[in-house]
mmCIF file of C-alpha atoms in Angstrom:
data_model
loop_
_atom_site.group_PDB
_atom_site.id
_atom_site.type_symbol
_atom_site.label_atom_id
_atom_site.label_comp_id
_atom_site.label_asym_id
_atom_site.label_seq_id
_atom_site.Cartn_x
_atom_site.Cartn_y
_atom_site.Cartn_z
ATOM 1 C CA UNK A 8 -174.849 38.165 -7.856
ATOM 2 C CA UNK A 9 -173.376 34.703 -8.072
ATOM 3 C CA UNK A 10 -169.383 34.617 -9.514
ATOM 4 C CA UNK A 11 -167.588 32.361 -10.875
ATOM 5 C CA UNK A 12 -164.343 32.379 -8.753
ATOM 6 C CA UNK A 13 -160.607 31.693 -10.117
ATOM 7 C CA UNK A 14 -157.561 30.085 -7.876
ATOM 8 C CA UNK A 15 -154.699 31.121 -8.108
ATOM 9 C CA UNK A 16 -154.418 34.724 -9.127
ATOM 10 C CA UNK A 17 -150.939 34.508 -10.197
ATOM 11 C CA UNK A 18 -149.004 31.453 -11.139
ATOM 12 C CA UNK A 19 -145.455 31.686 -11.995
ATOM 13 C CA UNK A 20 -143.381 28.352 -13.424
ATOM 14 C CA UNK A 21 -140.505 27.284 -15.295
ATOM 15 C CA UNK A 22 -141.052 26.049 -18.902
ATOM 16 C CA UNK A 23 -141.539 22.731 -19.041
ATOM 17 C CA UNK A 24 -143.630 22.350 -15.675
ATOM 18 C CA UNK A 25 -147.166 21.209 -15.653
ATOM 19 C CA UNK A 26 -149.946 23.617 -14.269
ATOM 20 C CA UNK A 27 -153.657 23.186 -13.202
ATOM 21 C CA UNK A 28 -155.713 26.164 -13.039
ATOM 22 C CA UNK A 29 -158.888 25.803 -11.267
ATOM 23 C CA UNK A 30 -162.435 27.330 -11.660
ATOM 24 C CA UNK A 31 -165.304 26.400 -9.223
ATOM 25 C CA UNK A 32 -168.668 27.954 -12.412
ATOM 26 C CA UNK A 33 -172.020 29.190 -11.196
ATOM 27 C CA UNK A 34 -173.075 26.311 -9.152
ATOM 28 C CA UNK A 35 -176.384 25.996 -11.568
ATOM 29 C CA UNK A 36 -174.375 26.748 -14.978
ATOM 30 C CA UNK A 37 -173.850 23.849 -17.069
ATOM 31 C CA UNK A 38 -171.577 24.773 -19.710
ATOM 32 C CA UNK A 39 -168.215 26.058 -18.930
ATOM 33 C CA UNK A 40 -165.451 27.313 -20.704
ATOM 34 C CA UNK A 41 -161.632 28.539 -20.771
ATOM 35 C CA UNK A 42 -160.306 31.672 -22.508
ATOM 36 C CA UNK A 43 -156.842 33.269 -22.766
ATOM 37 C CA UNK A 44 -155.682 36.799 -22.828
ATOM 38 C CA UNK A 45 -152.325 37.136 -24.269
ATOM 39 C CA UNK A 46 -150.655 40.348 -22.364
ATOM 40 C CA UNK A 47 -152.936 43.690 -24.012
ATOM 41 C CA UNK A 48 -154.054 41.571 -27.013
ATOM 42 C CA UNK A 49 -157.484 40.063 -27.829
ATOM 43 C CA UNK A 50 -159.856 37.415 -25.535
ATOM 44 C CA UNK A 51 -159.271 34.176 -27.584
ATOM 45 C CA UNK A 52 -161.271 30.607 -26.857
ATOM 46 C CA UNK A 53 -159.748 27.834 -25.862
ATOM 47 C CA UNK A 54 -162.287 25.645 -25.061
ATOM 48 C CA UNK A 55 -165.782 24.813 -24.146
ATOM 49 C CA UNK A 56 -167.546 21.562 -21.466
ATOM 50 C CA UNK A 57 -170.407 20.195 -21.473
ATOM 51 C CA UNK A 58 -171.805 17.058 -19.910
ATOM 52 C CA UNK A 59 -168.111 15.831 -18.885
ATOM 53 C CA UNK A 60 -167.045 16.741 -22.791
ATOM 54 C CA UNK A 61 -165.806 18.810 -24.896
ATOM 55 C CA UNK A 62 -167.844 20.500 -27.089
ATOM 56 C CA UNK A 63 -165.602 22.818 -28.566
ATOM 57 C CA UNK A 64 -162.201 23.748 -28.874
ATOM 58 C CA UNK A 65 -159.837 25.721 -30.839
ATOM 59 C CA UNK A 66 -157.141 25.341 -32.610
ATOM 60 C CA UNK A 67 -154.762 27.091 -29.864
ATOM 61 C CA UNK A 68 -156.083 24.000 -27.356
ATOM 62 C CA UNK A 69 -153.683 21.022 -28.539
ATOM 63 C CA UNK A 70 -152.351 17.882 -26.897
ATOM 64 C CA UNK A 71 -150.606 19.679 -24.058
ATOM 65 C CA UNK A 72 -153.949 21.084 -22.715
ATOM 66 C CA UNK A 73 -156.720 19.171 -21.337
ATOM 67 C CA UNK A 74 -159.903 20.050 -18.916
ATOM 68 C CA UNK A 75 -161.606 18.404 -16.416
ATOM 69 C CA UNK A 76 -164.945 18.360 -13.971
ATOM 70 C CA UNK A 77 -163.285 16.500 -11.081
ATOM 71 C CA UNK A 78 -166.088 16.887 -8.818
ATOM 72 C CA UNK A 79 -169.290 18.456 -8.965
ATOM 73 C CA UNK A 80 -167.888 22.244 -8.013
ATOM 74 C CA UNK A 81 -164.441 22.369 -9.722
ATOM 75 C CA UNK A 82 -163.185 22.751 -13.634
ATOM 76 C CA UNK A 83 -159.823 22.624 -14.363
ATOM 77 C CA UNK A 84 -157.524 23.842 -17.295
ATOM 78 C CA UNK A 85 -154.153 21.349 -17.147
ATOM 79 C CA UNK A 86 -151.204 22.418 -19.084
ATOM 80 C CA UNK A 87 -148.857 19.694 -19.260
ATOM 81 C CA UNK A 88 -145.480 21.244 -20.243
ATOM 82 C CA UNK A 89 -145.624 24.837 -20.600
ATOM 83 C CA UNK A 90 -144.058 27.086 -22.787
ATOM 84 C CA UNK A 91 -143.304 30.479 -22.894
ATOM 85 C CA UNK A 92 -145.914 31.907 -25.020
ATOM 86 C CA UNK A 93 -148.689 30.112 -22.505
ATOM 87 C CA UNK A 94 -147.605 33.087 -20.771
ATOM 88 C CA UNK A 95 -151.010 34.857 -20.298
ATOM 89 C CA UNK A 96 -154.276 35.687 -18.400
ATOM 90 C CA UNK A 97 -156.720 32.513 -18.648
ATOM 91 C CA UNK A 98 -160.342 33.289 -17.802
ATOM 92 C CA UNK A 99 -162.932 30.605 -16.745
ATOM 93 C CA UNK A 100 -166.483 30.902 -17.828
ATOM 94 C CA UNK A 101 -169.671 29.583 -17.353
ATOM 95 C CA UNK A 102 -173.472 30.032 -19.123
ATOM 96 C CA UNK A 103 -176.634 28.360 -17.335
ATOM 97 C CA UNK A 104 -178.024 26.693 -21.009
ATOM 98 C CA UNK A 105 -174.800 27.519 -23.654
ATOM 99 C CA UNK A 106 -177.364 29.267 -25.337
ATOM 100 C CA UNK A 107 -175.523 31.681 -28.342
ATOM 101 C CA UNK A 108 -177.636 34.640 -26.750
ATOM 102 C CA UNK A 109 -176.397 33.907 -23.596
ATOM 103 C CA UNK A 110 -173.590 36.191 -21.561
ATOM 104 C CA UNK A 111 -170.957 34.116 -20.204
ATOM 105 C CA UNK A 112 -170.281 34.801 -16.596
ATOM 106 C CA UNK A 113 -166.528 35.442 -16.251
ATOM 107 C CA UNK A 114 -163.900 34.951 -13.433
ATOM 108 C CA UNK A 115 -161.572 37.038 -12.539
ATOM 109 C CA UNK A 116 -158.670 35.243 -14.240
ATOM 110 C CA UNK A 117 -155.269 33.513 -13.386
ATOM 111 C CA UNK A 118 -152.442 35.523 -14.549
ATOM 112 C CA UNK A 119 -150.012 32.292 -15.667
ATOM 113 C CA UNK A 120 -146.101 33.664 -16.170
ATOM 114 C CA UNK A 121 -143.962 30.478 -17.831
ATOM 115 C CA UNK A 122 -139.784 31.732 -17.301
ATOM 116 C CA UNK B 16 -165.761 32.573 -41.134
ATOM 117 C CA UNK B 17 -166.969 35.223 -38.274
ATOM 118 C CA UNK B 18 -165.240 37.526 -37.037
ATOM 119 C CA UNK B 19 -165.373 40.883 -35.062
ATOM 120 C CA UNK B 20 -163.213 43.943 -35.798
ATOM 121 C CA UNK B 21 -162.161 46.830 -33.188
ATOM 122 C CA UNK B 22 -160.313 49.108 -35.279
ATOM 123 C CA UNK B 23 -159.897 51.314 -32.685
ATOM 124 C CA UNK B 24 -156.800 50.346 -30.575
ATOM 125 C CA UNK B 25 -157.028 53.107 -27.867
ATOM 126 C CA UNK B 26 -158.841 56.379 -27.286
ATOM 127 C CA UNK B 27 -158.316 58.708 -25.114
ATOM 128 C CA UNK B 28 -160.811 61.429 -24.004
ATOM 129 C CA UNK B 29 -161.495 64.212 -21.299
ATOM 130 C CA UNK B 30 -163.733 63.840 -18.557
ATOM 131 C CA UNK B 31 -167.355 64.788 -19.605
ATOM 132 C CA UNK B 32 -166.107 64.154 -23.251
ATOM 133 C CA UNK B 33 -168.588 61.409 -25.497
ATOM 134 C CA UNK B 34 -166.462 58.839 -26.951
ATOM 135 C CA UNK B 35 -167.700 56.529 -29.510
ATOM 136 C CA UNK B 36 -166.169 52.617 -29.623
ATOM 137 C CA UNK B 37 -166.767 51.117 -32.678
ATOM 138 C CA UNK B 38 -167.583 47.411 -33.701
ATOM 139 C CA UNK B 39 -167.596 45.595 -37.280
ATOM 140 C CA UNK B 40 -168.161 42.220 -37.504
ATOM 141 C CA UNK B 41 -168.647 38.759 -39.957
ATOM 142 C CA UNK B 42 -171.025 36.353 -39.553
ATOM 143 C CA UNK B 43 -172.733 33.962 -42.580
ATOM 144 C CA UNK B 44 -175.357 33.328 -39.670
ATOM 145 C CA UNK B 45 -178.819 34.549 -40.004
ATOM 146 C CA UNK B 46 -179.596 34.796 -36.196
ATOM 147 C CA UNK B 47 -176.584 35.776 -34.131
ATOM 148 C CA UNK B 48 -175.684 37.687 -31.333
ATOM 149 C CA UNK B 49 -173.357 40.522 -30.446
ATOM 150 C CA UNK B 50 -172.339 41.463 -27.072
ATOM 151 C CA UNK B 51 -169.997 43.960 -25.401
ATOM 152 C CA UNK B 52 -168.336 42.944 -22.152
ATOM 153 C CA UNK B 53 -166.165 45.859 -20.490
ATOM 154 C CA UNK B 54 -162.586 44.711 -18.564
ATOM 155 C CA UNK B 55 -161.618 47.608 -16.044
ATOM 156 C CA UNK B 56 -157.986 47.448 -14.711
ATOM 157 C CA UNK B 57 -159.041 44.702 -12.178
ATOM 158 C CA UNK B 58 -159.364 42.565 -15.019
ATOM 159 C CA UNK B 59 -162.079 40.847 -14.646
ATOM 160 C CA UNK B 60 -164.916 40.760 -17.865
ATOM 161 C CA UNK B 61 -167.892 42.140 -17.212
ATOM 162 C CA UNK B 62 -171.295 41.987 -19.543
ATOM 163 C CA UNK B 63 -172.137 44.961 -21.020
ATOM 164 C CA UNK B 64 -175.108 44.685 -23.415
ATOM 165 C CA UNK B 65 -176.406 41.506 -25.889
ATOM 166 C CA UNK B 66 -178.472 42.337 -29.156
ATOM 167 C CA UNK B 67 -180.012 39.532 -31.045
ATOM 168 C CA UNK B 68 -179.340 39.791 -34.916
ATOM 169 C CA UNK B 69 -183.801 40.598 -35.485
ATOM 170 C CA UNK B 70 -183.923 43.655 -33.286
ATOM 171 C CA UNK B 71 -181.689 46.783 -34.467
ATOM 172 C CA UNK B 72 -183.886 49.013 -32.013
ATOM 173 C CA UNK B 73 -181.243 51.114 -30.467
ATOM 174 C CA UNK B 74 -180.473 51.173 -26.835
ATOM 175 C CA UNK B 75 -180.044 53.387 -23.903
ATOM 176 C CA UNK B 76 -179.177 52.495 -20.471
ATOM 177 C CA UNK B 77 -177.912 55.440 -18.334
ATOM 178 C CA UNK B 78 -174.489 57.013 -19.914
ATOM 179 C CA UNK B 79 -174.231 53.828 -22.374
ATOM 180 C CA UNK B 80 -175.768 53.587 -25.520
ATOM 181 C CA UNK B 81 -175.861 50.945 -28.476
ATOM 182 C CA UNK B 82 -176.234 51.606 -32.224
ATOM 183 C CA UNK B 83 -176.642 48.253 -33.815
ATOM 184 C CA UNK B 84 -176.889 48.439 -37.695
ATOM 185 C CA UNK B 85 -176.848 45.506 -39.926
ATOM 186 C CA UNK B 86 -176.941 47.296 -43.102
ATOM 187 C CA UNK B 87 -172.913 47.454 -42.341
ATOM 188 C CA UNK B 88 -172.988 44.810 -39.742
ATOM 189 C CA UNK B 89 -171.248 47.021 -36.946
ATOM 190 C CA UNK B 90 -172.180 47.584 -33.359
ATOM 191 C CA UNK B 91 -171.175 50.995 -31.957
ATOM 192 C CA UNK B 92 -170.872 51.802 -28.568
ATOM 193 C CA UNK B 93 -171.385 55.487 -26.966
ATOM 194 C CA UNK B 94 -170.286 56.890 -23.546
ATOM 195 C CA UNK B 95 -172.520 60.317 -22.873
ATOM 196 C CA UNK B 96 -170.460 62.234 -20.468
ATOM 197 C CA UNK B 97 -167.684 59.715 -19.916
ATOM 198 C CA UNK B 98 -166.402 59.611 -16.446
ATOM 199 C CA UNK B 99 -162.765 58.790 -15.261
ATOM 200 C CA UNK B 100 -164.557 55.168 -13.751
ATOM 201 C CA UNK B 101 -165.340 54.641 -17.532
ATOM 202 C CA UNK B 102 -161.631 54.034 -18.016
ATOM 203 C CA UNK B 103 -161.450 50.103 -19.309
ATOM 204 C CA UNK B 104 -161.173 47.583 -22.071
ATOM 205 C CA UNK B 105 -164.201 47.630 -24.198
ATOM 206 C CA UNK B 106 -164.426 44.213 -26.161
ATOM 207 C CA UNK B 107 -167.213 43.390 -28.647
ATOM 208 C CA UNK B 108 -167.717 40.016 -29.142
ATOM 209 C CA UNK B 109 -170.410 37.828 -31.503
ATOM 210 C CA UNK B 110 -171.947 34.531 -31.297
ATOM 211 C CA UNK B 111 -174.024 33.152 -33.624
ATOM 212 C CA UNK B 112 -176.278 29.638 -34.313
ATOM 213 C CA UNK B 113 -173.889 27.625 -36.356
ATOM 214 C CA UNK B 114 -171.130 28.899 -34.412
ATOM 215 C CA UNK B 115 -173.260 28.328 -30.628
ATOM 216 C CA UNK B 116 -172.842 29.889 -27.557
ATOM 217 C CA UNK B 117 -169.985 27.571 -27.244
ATOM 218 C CA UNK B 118 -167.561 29.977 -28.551
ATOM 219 C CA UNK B 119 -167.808 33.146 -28.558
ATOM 220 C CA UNK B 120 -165.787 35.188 -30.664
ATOM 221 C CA UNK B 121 -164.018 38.600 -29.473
ATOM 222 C CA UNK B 122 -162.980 41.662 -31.239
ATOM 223 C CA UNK B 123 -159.116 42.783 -30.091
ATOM 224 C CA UNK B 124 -160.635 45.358 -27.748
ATOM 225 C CA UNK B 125 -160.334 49.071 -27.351
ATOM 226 C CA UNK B 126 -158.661 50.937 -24.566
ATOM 227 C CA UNK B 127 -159.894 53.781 -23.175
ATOM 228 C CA UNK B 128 -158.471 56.227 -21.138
ATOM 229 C CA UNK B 129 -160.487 59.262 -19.579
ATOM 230 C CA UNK B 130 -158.609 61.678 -18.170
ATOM 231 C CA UNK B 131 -159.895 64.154 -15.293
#
């Protein structure tokens, strides 16, 4: 089955750094999103991309975060100047139509540690 | 406002034991969606089981089953015979049509431990 696929596994940085997380979706997907996991609490929504936008965000996603579709393959999650409590797991997703009886196709995640 | 509630925290059961995981959740949608995706200690997600909001058949697939009941709007979730494998994060999660498959929302999760 196709995956979507996560880089890195495991980011460590000091507060204050900037950080790009990358996600290459399901090469036919068209909507993608980003998702934390705060360490053993609940999945939460950051943010969902469609046609080179936004179409969604919460209220956790503010000026120091911002996505991107560099290329045709890659989406990114930037963080511009960490803090601590960024500290989590951040998930990429993608759906083929963003369709609300769609599943979302998950990655594996980036475990992001801010000292 | 929706929202999805996992009261359960953490269970912990005995090989061969059934183990129910239990769902409640808020929606002012008419048609919506409720999914559970299971997160074993890998931690990746991985899709479980979608209803759609018009069908509260009940389903069976294997070990798994799903009792989806709107008259109190939860979505339970039964292990038959749970195995040690079966030892993950369940997370029920909703979606509806004002709120789009652009966000879907998560319950807190329940952790479940089967011992051998």
């Amino acid at each position: 089955e196709p995956e979507v696929t996560q880089t890195p596994s495991h980011q460590v940085t000091q507060m204050g750094q900037e950080v790009i997380l990358r996600c290459v979706p399901i090469s036919n997907h068209l909507y993608f999103y980003w998702y934390r996991q705060i360490l053993g609490q609940k999945v939460e929504f950051l943010v969902s991309f469609y046609n080179n936008e936004i179409s969604e965000k919460s209220e956790i996603f503010d000026d120091q975060f911002s996505v991107e579709r560099p290329d045709g393959s890659n989406f990114t999650l930037k963080i511009r100047s960490t803090k601590l409590e960024d500290s989590a797991m951040y998930f990429c997703a993608s759906s083929a139509t963003g369709s609300p009886n769609e599943k979302l196709f998950f990655g594996s995640g980036t475990q992001l540690s801010v000292l | 406002a929706q929202k999805v509630t996992q009261a359960q925290t953490e269970i912990s059961v005995v090989e061969k034991e059934d183990v129910t995981l239990d769902c409640v959740y808020e929606t002012r949608d008419t048609t919506y969606y409720l999914f559970w995706y299971k997160q074993p200690p890998s931690g990746e997600l991985v899709f479980l089981i979608r209803r759609n909001s018009f069908d509260e058949q009940n389903e069976i697939s294997g070990r798994y089953s799903w009792n989806f009941q709107k008259s109190t709007s939860s979505f339970n979730f039964t292990i038959t015979a749970s195995q040690v494998v079966d030892s993950a994060v369940y997370f029920c999660a909703l979606s509806g049509l004002n709120t789009g498959g652009f966000k879907t929302i998560f319950g807190a999760g329940t952790r479940l431990f089967v011992k051998a």
